Every structure is written in structure tokens, then in C-alpha cells.
PDB file of N, CA and C in Angstrom:
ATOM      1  N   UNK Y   1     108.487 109.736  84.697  1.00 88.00           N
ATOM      2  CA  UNK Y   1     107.359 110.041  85.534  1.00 88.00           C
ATOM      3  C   UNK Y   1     107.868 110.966  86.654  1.00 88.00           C
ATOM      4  N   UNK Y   2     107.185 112.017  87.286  1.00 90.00           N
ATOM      5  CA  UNK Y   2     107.579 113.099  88.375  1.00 90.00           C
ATOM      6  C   UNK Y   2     105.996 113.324  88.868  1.00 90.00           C
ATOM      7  N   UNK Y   3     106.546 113.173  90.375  1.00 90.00           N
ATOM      8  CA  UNK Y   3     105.922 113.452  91.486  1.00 90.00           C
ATOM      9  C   UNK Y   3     106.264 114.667  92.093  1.00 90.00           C
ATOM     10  N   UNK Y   4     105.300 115.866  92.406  1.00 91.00           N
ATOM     11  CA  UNK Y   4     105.871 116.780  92.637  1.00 91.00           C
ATOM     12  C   UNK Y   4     105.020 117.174  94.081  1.00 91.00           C
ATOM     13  N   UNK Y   5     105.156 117.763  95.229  1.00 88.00           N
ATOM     14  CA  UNK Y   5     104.700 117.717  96.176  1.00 88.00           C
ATOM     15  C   UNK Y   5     105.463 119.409  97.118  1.00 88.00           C
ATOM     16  N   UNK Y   6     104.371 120.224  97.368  1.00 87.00           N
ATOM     17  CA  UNK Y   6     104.705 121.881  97.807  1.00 87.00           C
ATOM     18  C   UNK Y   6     103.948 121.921  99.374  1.00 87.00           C
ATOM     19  N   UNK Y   7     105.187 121.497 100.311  1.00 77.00           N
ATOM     20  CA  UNK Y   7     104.313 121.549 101.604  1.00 77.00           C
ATOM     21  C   UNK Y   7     105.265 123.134 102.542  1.00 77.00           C
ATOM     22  N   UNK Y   8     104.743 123.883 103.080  1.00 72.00           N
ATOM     23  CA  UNK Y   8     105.545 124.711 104.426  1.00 72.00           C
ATOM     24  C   UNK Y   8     106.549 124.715 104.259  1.00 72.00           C
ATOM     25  N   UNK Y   9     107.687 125.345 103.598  1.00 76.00           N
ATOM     26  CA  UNK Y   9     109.029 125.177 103.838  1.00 76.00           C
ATOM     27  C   UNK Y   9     109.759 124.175 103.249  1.00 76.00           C
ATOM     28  N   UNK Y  10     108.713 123.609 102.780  1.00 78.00           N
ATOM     29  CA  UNK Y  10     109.581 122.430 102.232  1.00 78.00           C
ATOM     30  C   UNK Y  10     109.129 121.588 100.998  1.00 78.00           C
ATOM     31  N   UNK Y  11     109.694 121.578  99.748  1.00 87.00           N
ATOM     32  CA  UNK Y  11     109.233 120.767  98.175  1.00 87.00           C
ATOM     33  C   UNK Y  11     110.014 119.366  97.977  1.00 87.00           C
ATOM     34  N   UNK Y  12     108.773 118.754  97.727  1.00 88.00           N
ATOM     35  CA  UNK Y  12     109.198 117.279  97.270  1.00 88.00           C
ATOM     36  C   UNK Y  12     109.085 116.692  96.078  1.00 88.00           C
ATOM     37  N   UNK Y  13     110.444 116.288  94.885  1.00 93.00           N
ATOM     38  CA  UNK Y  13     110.166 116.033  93.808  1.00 93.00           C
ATOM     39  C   UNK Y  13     110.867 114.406  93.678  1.00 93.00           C
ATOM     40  N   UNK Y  14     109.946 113.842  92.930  1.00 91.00           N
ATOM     41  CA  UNK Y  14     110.007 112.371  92.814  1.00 91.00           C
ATOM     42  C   UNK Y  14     110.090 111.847  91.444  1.00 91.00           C
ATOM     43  N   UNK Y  15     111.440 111.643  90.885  1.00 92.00           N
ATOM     44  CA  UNK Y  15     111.283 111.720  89.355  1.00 92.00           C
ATOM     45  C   UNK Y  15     111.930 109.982  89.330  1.00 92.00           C
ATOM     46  N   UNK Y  16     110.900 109.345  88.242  1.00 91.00           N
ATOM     47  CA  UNK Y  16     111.036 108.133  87.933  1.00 91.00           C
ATOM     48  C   UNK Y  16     111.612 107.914  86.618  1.00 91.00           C
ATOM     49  N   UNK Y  17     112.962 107.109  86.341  1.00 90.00           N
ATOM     50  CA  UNK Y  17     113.247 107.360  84.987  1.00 90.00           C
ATOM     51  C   UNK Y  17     113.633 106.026  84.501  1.00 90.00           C
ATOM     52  N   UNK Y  18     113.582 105.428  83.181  1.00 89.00           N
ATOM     53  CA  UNK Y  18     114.269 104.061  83.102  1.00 89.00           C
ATOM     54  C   UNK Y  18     115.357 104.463  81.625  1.00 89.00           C
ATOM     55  N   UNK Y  19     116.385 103.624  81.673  1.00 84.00           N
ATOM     56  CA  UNK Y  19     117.411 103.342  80.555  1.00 84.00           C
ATOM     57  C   UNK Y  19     116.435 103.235  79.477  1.00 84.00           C
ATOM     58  N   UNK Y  20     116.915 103.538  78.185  1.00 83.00           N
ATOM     59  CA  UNK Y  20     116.439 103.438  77.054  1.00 83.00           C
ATOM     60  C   UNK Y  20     116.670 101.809  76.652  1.00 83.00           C
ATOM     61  N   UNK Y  21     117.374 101.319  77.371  1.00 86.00           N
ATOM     62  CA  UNK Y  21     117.619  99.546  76.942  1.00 86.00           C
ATOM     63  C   UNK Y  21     116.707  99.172  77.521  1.00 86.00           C
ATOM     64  N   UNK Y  22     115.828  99.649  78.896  1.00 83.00           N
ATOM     65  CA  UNK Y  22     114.513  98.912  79.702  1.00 83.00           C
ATOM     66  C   UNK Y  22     115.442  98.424  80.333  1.00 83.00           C
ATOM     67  N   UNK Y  23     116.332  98.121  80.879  1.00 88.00           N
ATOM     68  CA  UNK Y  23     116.924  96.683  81.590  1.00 88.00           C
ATOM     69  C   UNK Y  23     117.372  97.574  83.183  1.00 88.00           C
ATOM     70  N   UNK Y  24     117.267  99.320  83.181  1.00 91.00           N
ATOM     71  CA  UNK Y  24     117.578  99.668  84.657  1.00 91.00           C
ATOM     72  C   UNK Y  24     116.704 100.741  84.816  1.00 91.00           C
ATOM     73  N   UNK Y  25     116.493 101.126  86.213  1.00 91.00           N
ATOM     74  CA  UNK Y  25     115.427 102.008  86.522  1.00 91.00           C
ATOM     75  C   UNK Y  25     116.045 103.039  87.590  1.00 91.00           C
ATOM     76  N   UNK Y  26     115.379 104.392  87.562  1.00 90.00           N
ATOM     77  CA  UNK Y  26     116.533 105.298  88.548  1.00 90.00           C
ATOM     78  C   UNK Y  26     115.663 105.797  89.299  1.00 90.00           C
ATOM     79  N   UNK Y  27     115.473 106.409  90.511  1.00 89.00           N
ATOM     80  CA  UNK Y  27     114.357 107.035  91.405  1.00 89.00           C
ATOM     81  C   UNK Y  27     115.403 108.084  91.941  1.00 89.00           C
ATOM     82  N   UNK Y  28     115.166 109.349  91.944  1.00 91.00           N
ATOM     83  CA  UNK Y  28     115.139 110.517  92.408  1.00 91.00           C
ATOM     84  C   UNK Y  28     114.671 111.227  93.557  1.00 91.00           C
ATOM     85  N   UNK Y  29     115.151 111.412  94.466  1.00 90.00           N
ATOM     86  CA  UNK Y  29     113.835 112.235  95.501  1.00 90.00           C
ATOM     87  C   UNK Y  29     115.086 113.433  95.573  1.00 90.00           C
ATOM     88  N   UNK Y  30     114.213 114.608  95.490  1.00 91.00           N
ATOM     89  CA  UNK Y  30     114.732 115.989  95.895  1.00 91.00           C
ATOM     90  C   UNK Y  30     113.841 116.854  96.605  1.00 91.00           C
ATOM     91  N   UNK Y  31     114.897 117.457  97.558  1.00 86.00           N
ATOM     92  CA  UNK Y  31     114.099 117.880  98.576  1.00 86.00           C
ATOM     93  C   UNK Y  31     114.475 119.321  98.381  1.00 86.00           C
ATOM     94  N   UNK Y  32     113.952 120.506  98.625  1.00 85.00           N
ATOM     95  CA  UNK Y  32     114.132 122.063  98.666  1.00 85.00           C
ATOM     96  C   UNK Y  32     113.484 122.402  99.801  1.00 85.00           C
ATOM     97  N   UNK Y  33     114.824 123.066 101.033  1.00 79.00           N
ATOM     98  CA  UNK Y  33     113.916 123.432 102.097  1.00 79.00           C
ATOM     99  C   UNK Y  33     114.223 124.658 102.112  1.00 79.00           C
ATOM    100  N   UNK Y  34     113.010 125.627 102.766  1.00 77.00           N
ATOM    101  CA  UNK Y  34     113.115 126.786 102.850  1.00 77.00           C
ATOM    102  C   UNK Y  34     112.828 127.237 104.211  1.00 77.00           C
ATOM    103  N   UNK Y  35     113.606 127.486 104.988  1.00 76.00           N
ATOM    104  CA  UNK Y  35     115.065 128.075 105.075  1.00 76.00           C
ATOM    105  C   UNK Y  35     115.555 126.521 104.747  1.00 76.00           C
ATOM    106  N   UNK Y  36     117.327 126.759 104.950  1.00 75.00           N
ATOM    107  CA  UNK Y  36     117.748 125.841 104.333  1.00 75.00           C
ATOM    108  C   UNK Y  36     117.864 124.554 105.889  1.00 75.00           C
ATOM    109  N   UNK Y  37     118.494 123.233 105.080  1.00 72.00           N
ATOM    110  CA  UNK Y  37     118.501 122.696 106.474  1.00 72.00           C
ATOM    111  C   UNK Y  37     119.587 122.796 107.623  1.00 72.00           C
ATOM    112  N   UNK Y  38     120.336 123.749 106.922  1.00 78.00           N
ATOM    113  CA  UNK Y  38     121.219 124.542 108.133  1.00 78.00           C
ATOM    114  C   UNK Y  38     120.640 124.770 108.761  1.00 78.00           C
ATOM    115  N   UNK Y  39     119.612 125.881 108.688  1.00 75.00           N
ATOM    116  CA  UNK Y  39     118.744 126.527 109.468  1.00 75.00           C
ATOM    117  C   UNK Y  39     117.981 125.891 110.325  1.00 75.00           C
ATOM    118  N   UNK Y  40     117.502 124.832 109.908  1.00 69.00           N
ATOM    119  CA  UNK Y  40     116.884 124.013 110.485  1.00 69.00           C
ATOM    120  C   UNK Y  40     117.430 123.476 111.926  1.00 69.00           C
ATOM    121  N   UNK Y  41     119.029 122.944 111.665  1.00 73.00           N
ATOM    122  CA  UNK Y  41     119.855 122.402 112.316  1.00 73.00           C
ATOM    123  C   UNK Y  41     119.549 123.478 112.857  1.00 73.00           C
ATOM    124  N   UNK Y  42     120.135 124.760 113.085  1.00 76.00           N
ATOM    125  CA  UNK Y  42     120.556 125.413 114.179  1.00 76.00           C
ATOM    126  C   UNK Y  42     119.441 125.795 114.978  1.00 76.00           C
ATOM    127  N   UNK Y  43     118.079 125.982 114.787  1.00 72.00           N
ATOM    128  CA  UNK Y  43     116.884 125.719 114.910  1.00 72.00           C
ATOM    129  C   UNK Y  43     117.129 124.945 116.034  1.00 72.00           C
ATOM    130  N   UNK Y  44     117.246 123.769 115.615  1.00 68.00           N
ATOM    131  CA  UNK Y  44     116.763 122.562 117.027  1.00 68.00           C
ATOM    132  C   UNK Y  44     118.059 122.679 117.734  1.00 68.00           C
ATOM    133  N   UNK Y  45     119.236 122.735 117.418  1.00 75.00           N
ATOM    134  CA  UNK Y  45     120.454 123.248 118.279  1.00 75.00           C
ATOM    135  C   UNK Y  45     120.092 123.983 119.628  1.00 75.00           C
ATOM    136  N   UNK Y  46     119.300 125.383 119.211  1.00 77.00           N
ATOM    137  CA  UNK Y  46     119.221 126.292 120.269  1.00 77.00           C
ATOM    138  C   UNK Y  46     117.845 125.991 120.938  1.00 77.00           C
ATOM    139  N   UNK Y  47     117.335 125.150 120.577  1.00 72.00           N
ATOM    140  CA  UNK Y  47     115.862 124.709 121.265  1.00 72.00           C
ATOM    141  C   UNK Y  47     116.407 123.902 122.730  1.00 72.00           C
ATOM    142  N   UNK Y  48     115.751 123.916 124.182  1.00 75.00           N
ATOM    143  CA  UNK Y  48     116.232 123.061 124.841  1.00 75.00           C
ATOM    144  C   UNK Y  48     115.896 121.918 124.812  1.00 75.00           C
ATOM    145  N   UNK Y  49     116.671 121.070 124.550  1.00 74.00           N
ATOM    146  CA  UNK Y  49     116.158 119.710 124.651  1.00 74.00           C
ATOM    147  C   UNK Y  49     115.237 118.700 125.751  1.00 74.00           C
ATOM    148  N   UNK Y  50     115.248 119.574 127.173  1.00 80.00           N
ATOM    149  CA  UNK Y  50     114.449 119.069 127.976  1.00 80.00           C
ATOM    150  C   UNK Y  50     113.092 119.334 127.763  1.00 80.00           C
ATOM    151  N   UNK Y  51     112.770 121.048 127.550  1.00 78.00           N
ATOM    152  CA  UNK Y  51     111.614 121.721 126.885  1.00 78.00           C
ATOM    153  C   UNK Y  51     110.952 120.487 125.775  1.00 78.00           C
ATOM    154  N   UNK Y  52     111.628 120.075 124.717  1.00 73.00           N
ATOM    155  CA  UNK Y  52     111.101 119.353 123.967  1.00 73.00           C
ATOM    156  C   UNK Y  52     110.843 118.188 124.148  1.00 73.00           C
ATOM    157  N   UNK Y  53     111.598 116.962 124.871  1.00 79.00           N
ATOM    158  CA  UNK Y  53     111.134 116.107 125.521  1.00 79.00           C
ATOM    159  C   UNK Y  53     109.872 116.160 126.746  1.00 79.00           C
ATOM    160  N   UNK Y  54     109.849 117.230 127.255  1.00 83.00           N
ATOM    161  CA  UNK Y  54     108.395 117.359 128.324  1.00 83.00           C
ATOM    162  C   UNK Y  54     107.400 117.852 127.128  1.00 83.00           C
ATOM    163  N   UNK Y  55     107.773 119.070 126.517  1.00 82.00           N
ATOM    164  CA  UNK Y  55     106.432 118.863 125.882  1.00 82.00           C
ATOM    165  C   UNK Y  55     105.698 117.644 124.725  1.00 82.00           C
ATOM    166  N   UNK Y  56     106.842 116.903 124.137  1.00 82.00           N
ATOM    167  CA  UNK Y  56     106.494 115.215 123.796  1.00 82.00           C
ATOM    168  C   UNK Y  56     105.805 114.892 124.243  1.00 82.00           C
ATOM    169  N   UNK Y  57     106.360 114.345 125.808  1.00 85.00           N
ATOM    170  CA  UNK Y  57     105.565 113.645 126.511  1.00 85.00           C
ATOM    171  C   UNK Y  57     104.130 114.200 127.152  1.00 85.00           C
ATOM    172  N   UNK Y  58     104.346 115.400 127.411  1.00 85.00           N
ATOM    173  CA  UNK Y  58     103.044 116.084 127.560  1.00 85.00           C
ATOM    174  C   UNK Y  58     101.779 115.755 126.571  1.00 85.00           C
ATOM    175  N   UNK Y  59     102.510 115.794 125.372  1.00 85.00           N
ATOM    176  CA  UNK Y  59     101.140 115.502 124.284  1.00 85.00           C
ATOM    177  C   UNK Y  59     101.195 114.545 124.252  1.00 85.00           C
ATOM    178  N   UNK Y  60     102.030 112.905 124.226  1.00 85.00           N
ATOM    179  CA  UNK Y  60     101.924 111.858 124.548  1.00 85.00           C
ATOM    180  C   UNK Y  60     100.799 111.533 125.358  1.00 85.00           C
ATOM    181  N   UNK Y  61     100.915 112.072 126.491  1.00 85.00           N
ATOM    182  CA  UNK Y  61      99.982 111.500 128.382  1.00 85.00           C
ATOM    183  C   UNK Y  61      98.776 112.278 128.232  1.00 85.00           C
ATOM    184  N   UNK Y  62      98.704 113.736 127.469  1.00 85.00           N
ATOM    185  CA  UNK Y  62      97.403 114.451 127.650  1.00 85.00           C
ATOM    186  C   UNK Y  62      95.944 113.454 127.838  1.00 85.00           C
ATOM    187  N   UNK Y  63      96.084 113.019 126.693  1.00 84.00           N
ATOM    188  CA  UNK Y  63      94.523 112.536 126.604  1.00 84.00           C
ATOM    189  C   UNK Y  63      94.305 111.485 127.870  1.00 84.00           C
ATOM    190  N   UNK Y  64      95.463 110.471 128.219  1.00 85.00           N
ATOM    191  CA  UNK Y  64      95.517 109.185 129.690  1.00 85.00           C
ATOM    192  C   UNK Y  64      94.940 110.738 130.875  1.00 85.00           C
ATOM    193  N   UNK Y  65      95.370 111.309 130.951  1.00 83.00           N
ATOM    194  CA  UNK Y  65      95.815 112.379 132.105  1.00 83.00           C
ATOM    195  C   UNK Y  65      93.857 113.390 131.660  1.00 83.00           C
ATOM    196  N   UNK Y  66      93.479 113.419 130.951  1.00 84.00           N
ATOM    197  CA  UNK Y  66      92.292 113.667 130.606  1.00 84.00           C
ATOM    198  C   UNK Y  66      90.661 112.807 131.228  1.00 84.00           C
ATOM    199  N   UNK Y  67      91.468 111.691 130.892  1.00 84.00           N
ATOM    200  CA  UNK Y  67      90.279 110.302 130.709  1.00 84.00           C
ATOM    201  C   UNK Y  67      90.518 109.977 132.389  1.00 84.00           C
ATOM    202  N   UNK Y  68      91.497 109.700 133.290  1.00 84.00           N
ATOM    203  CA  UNK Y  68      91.694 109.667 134.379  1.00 84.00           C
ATOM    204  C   UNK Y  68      90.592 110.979 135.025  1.00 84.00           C
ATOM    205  N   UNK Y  69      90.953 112.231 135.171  1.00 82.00           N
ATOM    206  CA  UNK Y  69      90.434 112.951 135.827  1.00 82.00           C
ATOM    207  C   UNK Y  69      88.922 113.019 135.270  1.00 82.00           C
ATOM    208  N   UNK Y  70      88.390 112.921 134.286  1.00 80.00           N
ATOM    209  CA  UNK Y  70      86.807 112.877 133.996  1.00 80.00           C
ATOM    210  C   UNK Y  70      86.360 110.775 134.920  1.00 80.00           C
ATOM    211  N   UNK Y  71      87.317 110.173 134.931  1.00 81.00           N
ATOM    212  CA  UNK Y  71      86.877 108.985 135.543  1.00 81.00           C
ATOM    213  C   UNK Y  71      86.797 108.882 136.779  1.00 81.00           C
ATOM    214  N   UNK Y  72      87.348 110.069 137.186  1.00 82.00           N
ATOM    215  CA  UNK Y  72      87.456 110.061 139.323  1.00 82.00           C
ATOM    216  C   UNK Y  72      86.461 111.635 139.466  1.00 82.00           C
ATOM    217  N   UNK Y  73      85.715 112.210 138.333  1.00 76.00           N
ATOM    218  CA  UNK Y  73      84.989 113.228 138.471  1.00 76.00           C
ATOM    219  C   UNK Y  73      83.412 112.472 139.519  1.00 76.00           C
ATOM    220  N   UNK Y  74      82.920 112.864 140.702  1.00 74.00           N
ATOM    221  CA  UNK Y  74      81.829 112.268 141.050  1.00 74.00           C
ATOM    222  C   UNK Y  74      80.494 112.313 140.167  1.00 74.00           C
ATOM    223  N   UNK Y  75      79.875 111.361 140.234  1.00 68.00           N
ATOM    224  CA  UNK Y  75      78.571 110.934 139.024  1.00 68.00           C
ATOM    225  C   UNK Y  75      78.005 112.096 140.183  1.00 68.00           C
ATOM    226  N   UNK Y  76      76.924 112.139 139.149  1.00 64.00           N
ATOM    227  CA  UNK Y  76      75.955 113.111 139.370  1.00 64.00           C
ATOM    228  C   UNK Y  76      74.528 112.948 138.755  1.00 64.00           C
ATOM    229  N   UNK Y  77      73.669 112.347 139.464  1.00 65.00           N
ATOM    230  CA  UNK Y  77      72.312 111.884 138.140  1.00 65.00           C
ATOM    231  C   UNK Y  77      71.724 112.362 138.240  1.00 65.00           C
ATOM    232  N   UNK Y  78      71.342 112.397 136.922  1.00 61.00           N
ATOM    233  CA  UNK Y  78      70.536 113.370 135.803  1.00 61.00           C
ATOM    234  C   UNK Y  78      68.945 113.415 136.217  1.00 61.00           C
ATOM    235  N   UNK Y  79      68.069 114.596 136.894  1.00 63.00           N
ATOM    236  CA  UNK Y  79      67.028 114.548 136.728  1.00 63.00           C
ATOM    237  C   UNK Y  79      66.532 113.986 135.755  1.00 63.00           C
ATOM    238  N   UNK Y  80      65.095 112.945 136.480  1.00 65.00           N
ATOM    239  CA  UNK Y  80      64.236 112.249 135.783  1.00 65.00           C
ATOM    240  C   UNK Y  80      62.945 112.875 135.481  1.00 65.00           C
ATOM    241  N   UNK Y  81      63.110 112.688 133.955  1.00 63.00           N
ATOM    242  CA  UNK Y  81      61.990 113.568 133.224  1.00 63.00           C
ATOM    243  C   UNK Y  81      60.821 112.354 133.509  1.00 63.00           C
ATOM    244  N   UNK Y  82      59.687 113.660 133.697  1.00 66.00           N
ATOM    245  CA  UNK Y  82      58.293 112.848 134.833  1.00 66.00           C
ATOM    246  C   UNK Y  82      57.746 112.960 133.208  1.00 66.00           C
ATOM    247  N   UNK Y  83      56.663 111.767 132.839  1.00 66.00           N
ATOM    248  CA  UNK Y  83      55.639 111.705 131.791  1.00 66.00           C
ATOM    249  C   UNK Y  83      54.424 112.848 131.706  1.00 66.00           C
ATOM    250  N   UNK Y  84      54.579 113.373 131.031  1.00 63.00           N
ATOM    251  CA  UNK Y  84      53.261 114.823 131.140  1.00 63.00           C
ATOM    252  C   UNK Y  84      52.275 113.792 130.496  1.00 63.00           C
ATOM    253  N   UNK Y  85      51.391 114.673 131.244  1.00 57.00           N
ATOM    254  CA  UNK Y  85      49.511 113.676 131.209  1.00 57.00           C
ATOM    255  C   UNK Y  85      49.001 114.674 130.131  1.00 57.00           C
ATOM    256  N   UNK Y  86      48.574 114.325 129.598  1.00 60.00           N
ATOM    257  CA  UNK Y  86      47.726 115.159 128.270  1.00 60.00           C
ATOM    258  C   UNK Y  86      46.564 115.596 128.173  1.00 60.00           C
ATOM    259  N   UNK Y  87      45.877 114.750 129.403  1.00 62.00           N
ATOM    260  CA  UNK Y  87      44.490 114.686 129.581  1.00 62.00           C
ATOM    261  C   UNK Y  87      44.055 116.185 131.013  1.00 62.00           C
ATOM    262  N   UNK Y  88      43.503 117.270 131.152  1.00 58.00           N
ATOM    263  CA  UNK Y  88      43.184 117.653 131.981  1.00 58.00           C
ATOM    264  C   UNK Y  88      42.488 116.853 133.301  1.00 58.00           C
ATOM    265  N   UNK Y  89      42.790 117.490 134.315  1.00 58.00           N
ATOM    266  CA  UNK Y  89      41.871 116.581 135.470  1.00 58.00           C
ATOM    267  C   UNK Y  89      40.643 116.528 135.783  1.00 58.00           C
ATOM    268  N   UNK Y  90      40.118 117.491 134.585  1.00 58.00           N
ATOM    269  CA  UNK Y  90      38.458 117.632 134.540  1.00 58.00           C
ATOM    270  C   UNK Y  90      38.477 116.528 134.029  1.00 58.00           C
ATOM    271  N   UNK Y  91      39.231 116.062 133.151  1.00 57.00           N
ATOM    272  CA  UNK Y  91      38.618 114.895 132.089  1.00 57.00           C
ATOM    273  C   UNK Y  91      38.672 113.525 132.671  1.00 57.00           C
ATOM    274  N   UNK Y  92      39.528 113.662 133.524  1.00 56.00           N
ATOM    275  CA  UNK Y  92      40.025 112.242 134.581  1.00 56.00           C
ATOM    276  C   UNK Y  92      39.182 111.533 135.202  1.00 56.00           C
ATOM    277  N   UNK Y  93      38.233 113.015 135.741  1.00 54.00           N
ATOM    278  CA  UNK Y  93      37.363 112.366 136.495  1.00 54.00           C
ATOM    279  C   UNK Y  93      35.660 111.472 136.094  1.00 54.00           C
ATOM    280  N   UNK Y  94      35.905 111.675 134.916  1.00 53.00           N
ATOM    281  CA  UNK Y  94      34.585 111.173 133.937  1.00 53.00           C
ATOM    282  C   UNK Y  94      34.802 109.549 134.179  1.00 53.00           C
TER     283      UNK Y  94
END
């Protein structure tokens, strides 16, 4: 059995195989990255690591840091829609 999976840069193959006696079973995972994961490595090497920890946490806190400032925003109420009369005031007065 094979599982095969084509994401960005990167292929995932999942091959399931058993002994011809039935009595053992083998699982496979292979990975193909493109660039390779050298690249990768050196990638996050030259990235700063503080840069990436603030922006973490940045997307971590966004939404707390969102919901706070719309909760200390001052209310403001909503004009009240008046009932329209249907009837003219000629007719009112009958």
C-alpha cells in the first residue's frame, strides 16, 4: 500500500509493506525536500532568532491584544428606529 502526498517544497511517500510469511510488517516514510534540508538549515541559521520569537508571539497575543482594545473602545448607542405610522393625519382624525 503507498500513500503519496505533493505539498510546497516538500513530497511525502508512505509505503506499507508486509513479509510474504504475514508474520512482519514494514512502514516507510520518505520525505523529498525541495530545496534540500540543508537549505533549509541554513535558512533558519541566518534568520534572527529574536525576529522569530517576537513575531511568534506577536501572532500568539494578536487576537488577546485585539479583543482588549475593541473592549475598552467607548459604547456608543445606536439610534432608535421610531415606528412609521402608515395612516396619514387626515385619516387620524376621523
Amino acid at each position: 500500500m503507498r500513500a503519496t502526498a505533493r505539498l510546497p517544497g516538500l513530497e511525502i511517500e508512505i509505503v506499507h509493506r508486509r513479509s510474504a510469511e504475514g508474520d512482519r510488517e514494514q512502514i516507510s516514510i520518505n520525505m523529498l525536500a525541495v530545496p534540500s534540508f540543508d537549505a533549509f538549515e541554513q535558512y533558519l541559521r541566518a534568520m534572527n532568532p529574536f525576529a522569530l520569537w517576537a513575531e511568534a508571539a506577536r501572532a500568539v497575543w494578536a487576537p488577546w491584544f485585539e479583543a482588549t482594545r475593541k473592549a475598552t473602545l467607548p459604547y456608543v448607542d445606536s439610534p432608535k428606529l421610531t415606528k412609521s405610522d402608515p395612516q396619514p393625519d387626515s385619516e387620524k382624525a376621523e
